[in-house]
Tab-separated table of C-alpha atoms in Angstrom:
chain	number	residue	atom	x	y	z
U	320	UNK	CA	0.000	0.000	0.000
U	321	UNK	CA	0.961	3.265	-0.269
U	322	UNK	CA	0.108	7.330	0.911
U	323	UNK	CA	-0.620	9.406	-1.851
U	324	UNK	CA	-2.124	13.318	-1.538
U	325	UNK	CA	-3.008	16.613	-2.780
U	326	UNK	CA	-3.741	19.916	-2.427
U	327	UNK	CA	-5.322	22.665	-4.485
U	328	UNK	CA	-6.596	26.539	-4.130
U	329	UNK	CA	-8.286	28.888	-7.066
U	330	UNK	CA	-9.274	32.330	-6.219
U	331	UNK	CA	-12.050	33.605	-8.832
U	332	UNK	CA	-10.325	37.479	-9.176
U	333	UNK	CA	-13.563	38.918	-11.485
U	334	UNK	CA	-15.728	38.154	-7.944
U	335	UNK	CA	-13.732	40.658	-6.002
U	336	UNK	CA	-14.978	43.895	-5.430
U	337	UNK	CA	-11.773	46.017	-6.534
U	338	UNK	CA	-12.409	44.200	-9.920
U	339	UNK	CA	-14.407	46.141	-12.432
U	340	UNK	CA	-14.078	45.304	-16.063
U	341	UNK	CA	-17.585	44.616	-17.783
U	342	UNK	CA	-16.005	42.192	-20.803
U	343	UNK	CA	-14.697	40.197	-18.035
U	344	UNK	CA	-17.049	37.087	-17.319
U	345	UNK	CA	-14.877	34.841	-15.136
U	346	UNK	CA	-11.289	35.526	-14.222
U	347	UNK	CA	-9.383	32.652	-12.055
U	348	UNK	CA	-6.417	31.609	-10.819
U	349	UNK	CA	-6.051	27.873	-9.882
U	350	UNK	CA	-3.258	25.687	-8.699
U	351	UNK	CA	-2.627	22.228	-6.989
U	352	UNK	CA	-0.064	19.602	-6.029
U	353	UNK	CA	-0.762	16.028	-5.794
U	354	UNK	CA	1.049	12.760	-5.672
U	355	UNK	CA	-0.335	9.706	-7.673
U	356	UNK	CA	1.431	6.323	-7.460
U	357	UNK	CA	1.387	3.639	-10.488
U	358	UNK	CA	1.513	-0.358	-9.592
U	359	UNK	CA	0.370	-0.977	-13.264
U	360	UNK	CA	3.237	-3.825	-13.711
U	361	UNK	CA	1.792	-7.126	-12.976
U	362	UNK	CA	1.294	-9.096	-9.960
U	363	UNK	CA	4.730	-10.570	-7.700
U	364	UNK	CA	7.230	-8.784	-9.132
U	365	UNK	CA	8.956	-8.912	-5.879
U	366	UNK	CA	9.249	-12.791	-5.805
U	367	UNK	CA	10.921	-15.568	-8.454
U	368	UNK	CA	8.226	-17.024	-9.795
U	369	UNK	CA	8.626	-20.591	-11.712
U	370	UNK	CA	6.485	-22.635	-13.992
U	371	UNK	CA	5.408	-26.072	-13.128
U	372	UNK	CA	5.668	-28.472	-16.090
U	373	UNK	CA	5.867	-32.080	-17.341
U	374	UNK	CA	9.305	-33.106	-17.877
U	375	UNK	CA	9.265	-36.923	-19.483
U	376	UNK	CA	6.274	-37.692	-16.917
U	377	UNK	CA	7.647	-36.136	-13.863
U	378	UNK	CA	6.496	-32.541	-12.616
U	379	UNK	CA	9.680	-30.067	-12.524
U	380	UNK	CA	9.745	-26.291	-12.359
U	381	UNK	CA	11.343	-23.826	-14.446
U	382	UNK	CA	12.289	-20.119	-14.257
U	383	UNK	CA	9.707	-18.134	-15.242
U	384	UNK	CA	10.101	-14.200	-13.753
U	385	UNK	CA	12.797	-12.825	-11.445
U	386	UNK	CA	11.690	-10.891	-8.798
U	387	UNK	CA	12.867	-8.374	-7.397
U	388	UNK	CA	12.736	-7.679	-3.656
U	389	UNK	CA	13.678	-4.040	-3.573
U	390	UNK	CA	10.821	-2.396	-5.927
U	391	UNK	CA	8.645	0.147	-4.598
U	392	UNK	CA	6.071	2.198	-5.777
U	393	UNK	CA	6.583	4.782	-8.881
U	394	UNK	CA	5.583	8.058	-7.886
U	395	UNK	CA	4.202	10.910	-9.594
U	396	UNK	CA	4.359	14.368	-8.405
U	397	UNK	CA	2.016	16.851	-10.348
U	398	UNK	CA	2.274	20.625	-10.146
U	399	UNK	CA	-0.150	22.887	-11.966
U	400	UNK	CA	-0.765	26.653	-11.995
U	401	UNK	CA	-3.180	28.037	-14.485
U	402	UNK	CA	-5.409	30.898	-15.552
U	403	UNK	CA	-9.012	30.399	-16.771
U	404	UNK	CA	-11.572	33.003	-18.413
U	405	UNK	CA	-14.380	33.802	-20.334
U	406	UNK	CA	-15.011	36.832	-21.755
U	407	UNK	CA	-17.598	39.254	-23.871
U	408	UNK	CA	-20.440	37.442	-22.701
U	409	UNK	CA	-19.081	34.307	-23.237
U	410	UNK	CA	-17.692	34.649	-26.423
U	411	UNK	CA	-14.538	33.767	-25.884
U	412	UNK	CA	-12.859	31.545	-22.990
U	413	UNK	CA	-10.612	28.903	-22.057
U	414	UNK	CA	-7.814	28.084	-19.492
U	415	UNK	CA	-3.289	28.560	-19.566
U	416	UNK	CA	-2.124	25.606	-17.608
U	417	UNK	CA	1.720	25.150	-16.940
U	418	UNK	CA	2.529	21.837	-15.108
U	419	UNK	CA	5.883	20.190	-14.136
U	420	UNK	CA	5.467	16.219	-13.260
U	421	UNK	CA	8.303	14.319	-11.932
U	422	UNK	CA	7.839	10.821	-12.044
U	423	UNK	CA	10.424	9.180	-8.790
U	424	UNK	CA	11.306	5.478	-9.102
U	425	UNK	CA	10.530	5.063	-12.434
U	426	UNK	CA	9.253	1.082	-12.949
U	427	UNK	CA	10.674	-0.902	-16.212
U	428	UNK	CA	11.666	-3.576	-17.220
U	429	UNK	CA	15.311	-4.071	-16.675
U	430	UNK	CA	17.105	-6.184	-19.766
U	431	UNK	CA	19.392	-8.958	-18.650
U	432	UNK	CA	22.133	-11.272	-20.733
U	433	UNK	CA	20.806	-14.545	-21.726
U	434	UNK	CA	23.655	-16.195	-19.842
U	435	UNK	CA	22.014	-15.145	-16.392
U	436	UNK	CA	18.824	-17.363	-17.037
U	437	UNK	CA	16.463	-14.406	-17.470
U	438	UNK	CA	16.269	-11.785	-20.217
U	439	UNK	CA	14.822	-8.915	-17.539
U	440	UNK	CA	13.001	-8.150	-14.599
U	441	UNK	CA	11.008	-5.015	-13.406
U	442	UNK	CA	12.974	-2.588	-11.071
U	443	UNK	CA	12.751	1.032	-10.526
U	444	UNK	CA	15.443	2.270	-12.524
U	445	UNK	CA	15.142	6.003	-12.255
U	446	UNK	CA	13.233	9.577	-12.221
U	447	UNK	CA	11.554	11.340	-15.213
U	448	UNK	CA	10.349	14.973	-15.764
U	449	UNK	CA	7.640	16.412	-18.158
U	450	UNK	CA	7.685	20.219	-18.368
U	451	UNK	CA	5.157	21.733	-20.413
U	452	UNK	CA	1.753	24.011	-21.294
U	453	UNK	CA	-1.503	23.360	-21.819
U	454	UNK	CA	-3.870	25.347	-23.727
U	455	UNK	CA	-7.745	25.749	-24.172
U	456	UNK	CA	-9.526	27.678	-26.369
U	457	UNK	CA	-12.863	28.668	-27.281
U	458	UNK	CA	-14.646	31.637	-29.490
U	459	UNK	CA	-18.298	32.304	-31.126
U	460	UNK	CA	-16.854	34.678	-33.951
U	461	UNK	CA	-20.394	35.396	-35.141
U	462	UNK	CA	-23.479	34.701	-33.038
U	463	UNK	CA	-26.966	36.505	-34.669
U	464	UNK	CA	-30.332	35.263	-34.255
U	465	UNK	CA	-30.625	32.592	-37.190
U	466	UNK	CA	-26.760	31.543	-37.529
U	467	UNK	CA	-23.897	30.901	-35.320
U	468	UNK	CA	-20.191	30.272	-35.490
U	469	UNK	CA	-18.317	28.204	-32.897
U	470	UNK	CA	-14.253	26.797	-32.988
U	471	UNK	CA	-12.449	25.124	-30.179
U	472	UNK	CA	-8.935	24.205	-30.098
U	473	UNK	CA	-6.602	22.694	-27.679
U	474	UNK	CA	-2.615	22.565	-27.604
U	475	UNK	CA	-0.296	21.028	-25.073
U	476	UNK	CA	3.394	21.185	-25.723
U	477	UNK	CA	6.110	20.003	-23.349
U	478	UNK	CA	9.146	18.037	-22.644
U	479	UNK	CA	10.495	15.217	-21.345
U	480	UNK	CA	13.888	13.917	-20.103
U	481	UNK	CA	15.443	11.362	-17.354
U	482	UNK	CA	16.501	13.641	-14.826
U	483	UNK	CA	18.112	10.656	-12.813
U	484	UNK	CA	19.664	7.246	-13.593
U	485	UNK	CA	21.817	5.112	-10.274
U	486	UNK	CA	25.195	4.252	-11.462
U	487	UNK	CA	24.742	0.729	-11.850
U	488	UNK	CA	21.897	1.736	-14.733
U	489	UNK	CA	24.524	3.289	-16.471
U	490	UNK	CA	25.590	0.125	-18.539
U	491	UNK	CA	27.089	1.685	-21.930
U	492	UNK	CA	27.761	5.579	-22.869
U	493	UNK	CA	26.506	6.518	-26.028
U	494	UNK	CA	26.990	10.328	-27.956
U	495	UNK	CA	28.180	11.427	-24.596
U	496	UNK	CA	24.989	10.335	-22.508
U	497	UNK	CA	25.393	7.207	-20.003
U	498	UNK	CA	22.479	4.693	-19.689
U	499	UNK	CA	21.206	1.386	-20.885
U	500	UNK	CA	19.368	-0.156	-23.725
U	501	UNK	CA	16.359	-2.223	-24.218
U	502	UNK	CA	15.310	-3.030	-27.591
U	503	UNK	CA	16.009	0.148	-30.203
U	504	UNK	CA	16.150	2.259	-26.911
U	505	UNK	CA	18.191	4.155	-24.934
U	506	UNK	CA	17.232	4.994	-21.522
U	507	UNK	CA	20.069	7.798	-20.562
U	508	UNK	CA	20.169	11.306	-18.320
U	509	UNK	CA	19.028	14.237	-19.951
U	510	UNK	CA	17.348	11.828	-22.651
U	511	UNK	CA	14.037	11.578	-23.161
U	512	UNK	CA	12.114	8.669	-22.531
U	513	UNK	CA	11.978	6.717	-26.110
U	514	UNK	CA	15.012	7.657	-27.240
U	515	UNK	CA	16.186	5.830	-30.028
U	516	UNK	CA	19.441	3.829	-30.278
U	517	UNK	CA	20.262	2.809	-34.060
U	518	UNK	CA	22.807	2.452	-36.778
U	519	UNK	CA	23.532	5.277	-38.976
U	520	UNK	CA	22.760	5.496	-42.985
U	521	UNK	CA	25.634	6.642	-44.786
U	522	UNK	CA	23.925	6.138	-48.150
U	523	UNK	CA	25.342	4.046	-51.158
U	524	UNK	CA	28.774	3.566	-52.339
U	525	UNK	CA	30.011	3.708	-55.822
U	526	UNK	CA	28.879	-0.280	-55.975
U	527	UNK	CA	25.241	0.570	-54.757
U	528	UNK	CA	26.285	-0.927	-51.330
U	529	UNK	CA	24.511	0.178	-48.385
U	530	UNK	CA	26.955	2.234	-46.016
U	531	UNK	CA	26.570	2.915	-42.133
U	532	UNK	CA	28.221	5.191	-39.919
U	533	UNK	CA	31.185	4.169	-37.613
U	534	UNK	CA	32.882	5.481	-34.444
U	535	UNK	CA	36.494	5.574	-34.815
U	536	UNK	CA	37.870	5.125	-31.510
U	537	UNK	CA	41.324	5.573	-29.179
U	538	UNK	CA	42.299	4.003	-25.886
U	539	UNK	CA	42.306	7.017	-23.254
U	540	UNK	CA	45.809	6.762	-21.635
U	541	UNK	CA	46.739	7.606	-18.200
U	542	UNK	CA	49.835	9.772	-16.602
U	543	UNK	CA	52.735	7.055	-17.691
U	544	UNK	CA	51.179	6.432	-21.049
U	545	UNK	CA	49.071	3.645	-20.887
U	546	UNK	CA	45.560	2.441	-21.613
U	547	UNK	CA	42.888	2.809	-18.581
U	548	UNK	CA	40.845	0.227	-17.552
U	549	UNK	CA	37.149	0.239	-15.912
U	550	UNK	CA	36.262	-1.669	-13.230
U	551	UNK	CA	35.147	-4.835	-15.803
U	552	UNK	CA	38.641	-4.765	-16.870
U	553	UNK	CA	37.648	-3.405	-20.129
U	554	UNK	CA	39.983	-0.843	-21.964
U	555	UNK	CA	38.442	2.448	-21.701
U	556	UNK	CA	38.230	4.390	-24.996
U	557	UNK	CA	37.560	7.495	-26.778
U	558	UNK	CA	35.656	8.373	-30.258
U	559	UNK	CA	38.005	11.093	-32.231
U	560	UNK	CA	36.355	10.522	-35.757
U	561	UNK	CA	33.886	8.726	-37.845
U	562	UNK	CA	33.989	6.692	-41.285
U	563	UNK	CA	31.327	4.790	-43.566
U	564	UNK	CA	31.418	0.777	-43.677
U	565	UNK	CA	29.459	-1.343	-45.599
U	566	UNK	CA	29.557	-4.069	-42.960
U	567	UNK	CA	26.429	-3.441	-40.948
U	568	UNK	CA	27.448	-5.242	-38.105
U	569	UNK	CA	30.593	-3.461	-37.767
U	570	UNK	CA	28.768	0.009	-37.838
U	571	UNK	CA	28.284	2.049	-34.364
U	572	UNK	CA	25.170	2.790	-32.684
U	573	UNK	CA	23.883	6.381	-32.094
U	574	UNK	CA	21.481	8.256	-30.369
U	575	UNK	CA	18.429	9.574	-33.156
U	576	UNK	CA	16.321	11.178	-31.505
U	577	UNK	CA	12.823	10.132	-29.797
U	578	UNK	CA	8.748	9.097	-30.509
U	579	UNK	CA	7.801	11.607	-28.166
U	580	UNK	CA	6.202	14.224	-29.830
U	581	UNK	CA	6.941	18.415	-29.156
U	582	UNK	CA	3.249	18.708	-29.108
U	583	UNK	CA	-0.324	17.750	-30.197
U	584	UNK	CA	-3.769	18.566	-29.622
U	585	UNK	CA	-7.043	19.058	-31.694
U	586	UNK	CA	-9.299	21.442	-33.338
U	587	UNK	CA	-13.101	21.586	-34.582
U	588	UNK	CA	-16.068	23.979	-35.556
U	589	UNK	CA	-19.459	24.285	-36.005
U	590	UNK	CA	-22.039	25.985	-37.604
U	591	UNK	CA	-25.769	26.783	-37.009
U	592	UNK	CA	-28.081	27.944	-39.439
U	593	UNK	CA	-32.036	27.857	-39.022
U	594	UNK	CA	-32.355	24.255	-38.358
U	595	UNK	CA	-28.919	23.075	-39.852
U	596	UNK	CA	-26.083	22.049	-37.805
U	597	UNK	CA	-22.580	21.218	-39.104
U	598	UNK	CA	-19.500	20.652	-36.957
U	599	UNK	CA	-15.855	19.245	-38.327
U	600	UNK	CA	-13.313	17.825	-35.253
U	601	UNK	CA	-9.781	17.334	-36.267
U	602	UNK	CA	-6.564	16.195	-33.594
U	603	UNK	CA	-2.801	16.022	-34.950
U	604	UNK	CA	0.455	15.581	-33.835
U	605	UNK	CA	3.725	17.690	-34.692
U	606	UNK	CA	7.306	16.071	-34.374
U	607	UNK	CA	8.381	12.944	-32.847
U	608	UNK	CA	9.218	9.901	-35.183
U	609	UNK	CA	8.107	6.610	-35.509
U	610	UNK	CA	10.317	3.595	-37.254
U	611	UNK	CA	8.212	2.447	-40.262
U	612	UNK	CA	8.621	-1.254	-39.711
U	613	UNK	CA	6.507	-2.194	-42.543
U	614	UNK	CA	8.263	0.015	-45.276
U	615	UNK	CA	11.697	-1.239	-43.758
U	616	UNK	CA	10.626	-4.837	-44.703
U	617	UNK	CA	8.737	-3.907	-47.925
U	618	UNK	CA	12.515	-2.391	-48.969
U	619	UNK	CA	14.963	-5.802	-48.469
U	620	UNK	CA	16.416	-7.415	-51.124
U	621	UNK	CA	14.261	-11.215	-52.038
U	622	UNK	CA	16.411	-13.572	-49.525
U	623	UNK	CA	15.552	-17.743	-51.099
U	624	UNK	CA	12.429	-18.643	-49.267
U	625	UNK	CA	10.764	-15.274	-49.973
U	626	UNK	CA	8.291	-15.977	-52.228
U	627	UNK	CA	5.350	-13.722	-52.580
U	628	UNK	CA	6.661	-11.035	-49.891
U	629	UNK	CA	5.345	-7.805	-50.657
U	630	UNK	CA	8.113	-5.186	-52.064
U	631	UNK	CA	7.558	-1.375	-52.142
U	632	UNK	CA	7.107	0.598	-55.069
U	633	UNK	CA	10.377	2.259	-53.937
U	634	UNK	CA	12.466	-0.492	-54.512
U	635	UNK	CA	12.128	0.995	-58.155
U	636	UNK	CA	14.136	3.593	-57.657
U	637	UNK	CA	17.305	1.293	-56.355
U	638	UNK	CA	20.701	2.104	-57.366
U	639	UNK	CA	21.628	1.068	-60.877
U	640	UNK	CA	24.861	1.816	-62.734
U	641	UNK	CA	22.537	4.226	-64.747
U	642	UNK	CA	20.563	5.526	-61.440
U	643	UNK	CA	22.714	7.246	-58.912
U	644	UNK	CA	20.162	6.954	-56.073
U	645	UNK	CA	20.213	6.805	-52.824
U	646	UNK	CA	18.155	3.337	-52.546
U	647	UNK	CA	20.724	0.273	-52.097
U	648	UNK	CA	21.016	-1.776	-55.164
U	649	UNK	CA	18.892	-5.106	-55.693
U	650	UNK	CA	20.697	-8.248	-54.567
U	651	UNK	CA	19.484	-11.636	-54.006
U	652	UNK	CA	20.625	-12.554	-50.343
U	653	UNK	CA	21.634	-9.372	-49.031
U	654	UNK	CA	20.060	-9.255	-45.790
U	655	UNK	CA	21.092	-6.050	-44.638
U	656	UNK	CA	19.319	-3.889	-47.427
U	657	UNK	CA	17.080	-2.584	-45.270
U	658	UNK	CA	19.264	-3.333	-41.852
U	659	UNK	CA	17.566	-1.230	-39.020
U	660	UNK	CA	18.934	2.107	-38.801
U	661	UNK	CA	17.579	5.545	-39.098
U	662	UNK	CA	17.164	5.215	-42.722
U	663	UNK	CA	13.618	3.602	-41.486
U	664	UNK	CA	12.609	6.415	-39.041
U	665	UNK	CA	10.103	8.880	-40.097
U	666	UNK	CA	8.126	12.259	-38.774
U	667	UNK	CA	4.978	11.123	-36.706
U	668	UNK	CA	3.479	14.411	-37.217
U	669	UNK	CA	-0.126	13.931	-38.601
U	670	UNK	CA	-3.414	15.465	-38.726
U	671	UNK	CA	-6.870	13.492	-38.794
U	672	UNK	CA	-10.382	14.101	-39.595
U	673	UNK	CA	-11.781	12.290	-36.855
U	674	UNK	CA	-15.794	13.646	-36.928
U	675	UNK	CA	-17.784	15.367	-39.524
U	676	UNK	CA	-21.665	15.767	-38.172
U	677	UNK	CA	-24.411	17.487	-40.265
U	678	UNK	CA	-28.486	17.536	-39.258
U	679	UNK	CA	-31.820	19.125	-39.325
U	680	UNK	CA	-33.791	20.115	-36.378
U	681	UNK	CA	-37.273	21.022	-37.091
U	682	UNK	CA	-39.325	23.208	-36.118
U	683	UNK	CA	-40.827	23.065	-33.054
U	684	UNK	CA	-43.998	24.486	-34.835
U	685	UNK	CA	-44.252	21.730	-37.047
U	686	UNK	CA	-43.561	18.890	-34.198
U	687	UNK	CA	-45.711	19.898	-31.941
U	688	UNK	CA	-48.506	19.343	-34.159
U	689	UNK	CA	-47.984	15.740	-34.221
U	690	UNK	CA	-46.697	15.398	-30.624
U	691	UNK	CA	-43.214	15.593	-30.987
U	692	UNK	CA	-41.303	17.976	-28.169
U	693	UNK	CA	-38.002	17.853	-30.623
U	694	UNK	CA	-37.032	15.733	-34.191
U	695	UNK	CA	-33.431	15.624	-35.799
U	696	UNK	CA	-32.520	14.216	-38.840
U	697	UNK	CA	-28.660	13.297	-38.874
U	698	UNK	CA	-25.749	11.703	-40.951
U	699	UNK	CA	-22.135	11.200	-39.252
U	700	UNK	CA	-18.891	10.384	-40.512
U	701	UNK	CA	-16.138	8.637	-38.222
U	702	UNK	CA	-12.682	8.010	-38.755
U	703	UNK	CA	-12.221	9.672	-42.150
U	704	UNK	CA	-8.649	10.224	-43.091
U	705	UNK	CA	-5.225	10.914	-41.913
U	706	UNK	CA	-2.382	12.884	-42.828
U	707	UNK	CA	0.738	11.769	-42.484
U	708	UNK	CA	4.377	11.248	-43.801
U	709	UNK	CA	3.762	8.085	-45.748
U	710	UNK	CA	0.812	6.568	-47.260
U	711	UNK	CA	-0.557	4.138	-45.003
U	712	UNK	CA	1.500	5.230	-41.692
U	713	UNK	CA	-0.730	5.699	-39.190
U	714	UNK	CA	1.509	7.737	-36.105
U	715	UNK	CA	-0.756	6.736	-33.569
U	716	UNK	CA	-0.115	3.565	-32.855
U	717	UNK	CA	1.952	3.863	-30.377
U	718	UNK	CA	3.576	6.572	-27.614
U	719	UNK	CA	6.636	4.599	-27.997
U	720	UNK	CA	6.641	4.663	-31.978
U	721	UNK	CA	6.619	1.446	-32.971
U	722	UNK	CA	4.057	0.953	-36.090
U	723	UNK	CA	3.095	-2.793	-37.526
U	724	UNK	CA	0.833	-3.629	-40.495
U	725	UNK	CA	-1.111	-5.994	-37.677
U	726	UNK	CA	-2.976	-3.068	-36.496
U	727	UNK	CA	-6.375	-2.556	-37.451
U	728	UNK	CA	-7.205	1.723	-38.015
U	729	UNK	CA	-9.863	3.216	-36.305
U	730	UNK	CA	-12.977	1.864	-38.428
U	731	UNK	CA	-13.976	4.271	-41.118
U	732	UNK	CA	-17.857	4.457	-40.341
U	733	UNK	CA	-20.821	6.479	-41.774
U	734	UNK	CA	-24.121	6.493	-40.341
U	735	UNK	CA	-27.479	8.230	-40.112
U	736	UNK	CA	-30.515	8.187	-38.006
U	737	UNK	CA	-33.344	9.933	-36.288
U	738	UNK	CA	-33.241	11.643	-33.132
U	739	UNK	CA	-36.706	12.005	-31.458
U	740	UNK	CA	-37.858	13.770	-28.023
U	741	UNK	CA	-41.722	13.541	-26.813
């Protein structure tokens, strides 16, 4: 179990009585602290657990999750202050929020080598910050007696970094930043979370080869000349340059930035006329990047055993000795055509039409007569379209940027119906 509070206080300024401005409706300051805690990992990770199974007849166990006996809660600690308002009447309002979150004793999953009989268990492995702004808008541009004019938008921006990794998290050093990895990711100080750790694409050489980026590295010396050691015994070194190599899994690994995007939000209007009613909602995303998994595999050269894989229209444009491009060249059994790098990643900005709604209302004249109190006729669309880099990408998949073919869209719907009130 575990304590968790909070606290807030708004003061509504427009209420005082030293306050006097008409086109002011509401006027309020607001702000709060409050600590949330997150358990969402499973049940036991404190304790080995071990599978019971049939081993030639006999019952025997086998390792199934190491526990860990030191994790604690992960903490959240939430600070908002903020501004909300309405003025002329109502025509226009909305609300400024700036908030700060550190997140204390961070809970992932910690990777392992093979060799120690587990690939990873779940530990708190550090602290996290989001710093950011939240905004809230609303306006009736035009508001006469048969037709009005509403638009709403919201907008939160912010960012994120591990403030705070223990030493013993700090496995590998990478561009400068010290940290772990898990998967494409690199989990440093002063990174943000989803930070991704990849090869380099150097482009093609004169052959059409596929080139990568690598690290050329010294030993760092000490006073009397000789190469330091760390406390694994491993020769300590330095990067003083960089080349190209077409051997992929010689190439280095480097930090490429993150999925996390610098900010998103959504949009919308509507409009009524007499009885009509329209109103359009749209939400995007702008920056962050997402590895395009499904183009990556679409782009490898046909290995044997490969028989009706799909191949993008792309792979057209592969180097010839006629086409200087910057598309490896076509050859059977090269499997590291498309080898993961940063060739693959792409901008998860998008924008989507998520809602279009358009209806009648008649006349309360005319339904009364029959004993109707209110009738709408209505057709809505759902899902429509989105926007983004590639054809077929959709960015939200995922927070951490991973995108798969497997995933089914939100379902494109239309529909209509009747809406009546006695």
């Amino acid at each position: 179990w575990g304590d968790f509070w909070s606290a807030g206080a708004a003061w509504v300024i427009s209420k005082e009585d030293f306050f006097n401005a008409d086109w002011v409706d509401i006027l309020k300051i607001k702000a709060s602290y409050g600590e949330q805690g997150n358990d969402q990992i499973g049940s036991y990770r404190y304790t080995s657990l071990y599978d019971i199974v049939n081993s030639v007849g006999h019952p025997a166990s086998t390792p199934s999750t190491l526990g860990n006996k030191d994790i604690t809660w992960e903490t959240q600690q939430n600070f908002n202050v903020g501004v909300e308002f309405d003025f002329f009447k109502g025509r226009l309002g909305g609300s400024v929020e700036y908030f700060n979150r550190k997140t204390s004793d961070m809970l992932f999953s910690f990777p392992l080598p093979p060799s120690y009989g587990y690939t990873s268990y779940t530990a708190n492995i550090g602290d996290m910050v989001n710093r950011g702004v939240e905004v809230e808008l609303k306006a009736t541009p035009i508001k006469v007696r048969d037709f009005e004019w509403n638009v709403n938008l919201n907008f939160t921006a912010y960012k994120n970094k591990v403030s705070y990794l223990p030493e013993e998290r700090k496995t590998m050093e990478i561009d400068g930043k010290k940290g772990y990895s898990s998967g494409s990711y690199f989990y440093g100080e002063d990174c943000a979370l989803y930070t991704y750790m990849l090869k380099k694409y150097a482009g093609v050489n004169e052959n059409g080869q596929s080139m990568w980026y690598r690290n050329i590295e010294e030993p760092v010396l000490d006073e009397n000349g000789a190469p330091m050691k760390d406390f694994m015994g491993n020769t300590i070194t330095k990067v003083v340059g960089t080349e190209t190599t077409t051997d992929y899994n010689s190439a280095s690994d480097y930090l490429c930035g993150t999925a996390l995007p610098d900010a998103y939000g959504g949009f919308g209007t509507s409009i009524r006329w007499k009885g009509f009613d329209l109103s359009v909602d749209f939400s995007y995303q702008i920056g962050g990047q997402v590895y395009d998994g499904d183009y990556a595999s679409m782009m490898g050269s046909p290995t044997t055993g490969s028989k009706g894989r799909n191949m993008h229209a792309d792979i057209l444009k592969s180097w010839t000795e006629s086409n200087n491009s910057n598309v490896p060249r076509l050859q059977f059994g090269d499997t590291h055509t498309a080898g993961s790098s940063d060739r693959f990643l792409t901008d998860a900005s998008y924008l989507s039409l998520n809602n279009i709604n358009f209806g009648y209302t008649f006349p309360k004249l005319w339904t009364k007569k029959v004993g109707v109190e209110n009738l709408r006729l209505y057709v809505a669309a759902d899902n429509i379209w989105v926007w983004s880099k590639r054809q077929g990408l959709d960015p939200r998949q995922s927070i951490s940027g991973s995108s798969t073919s497997a995933y089914y869209a939100p379902i494109r719907t239309i529909s209509g119906g009747v809406t009546l009130t006695f």
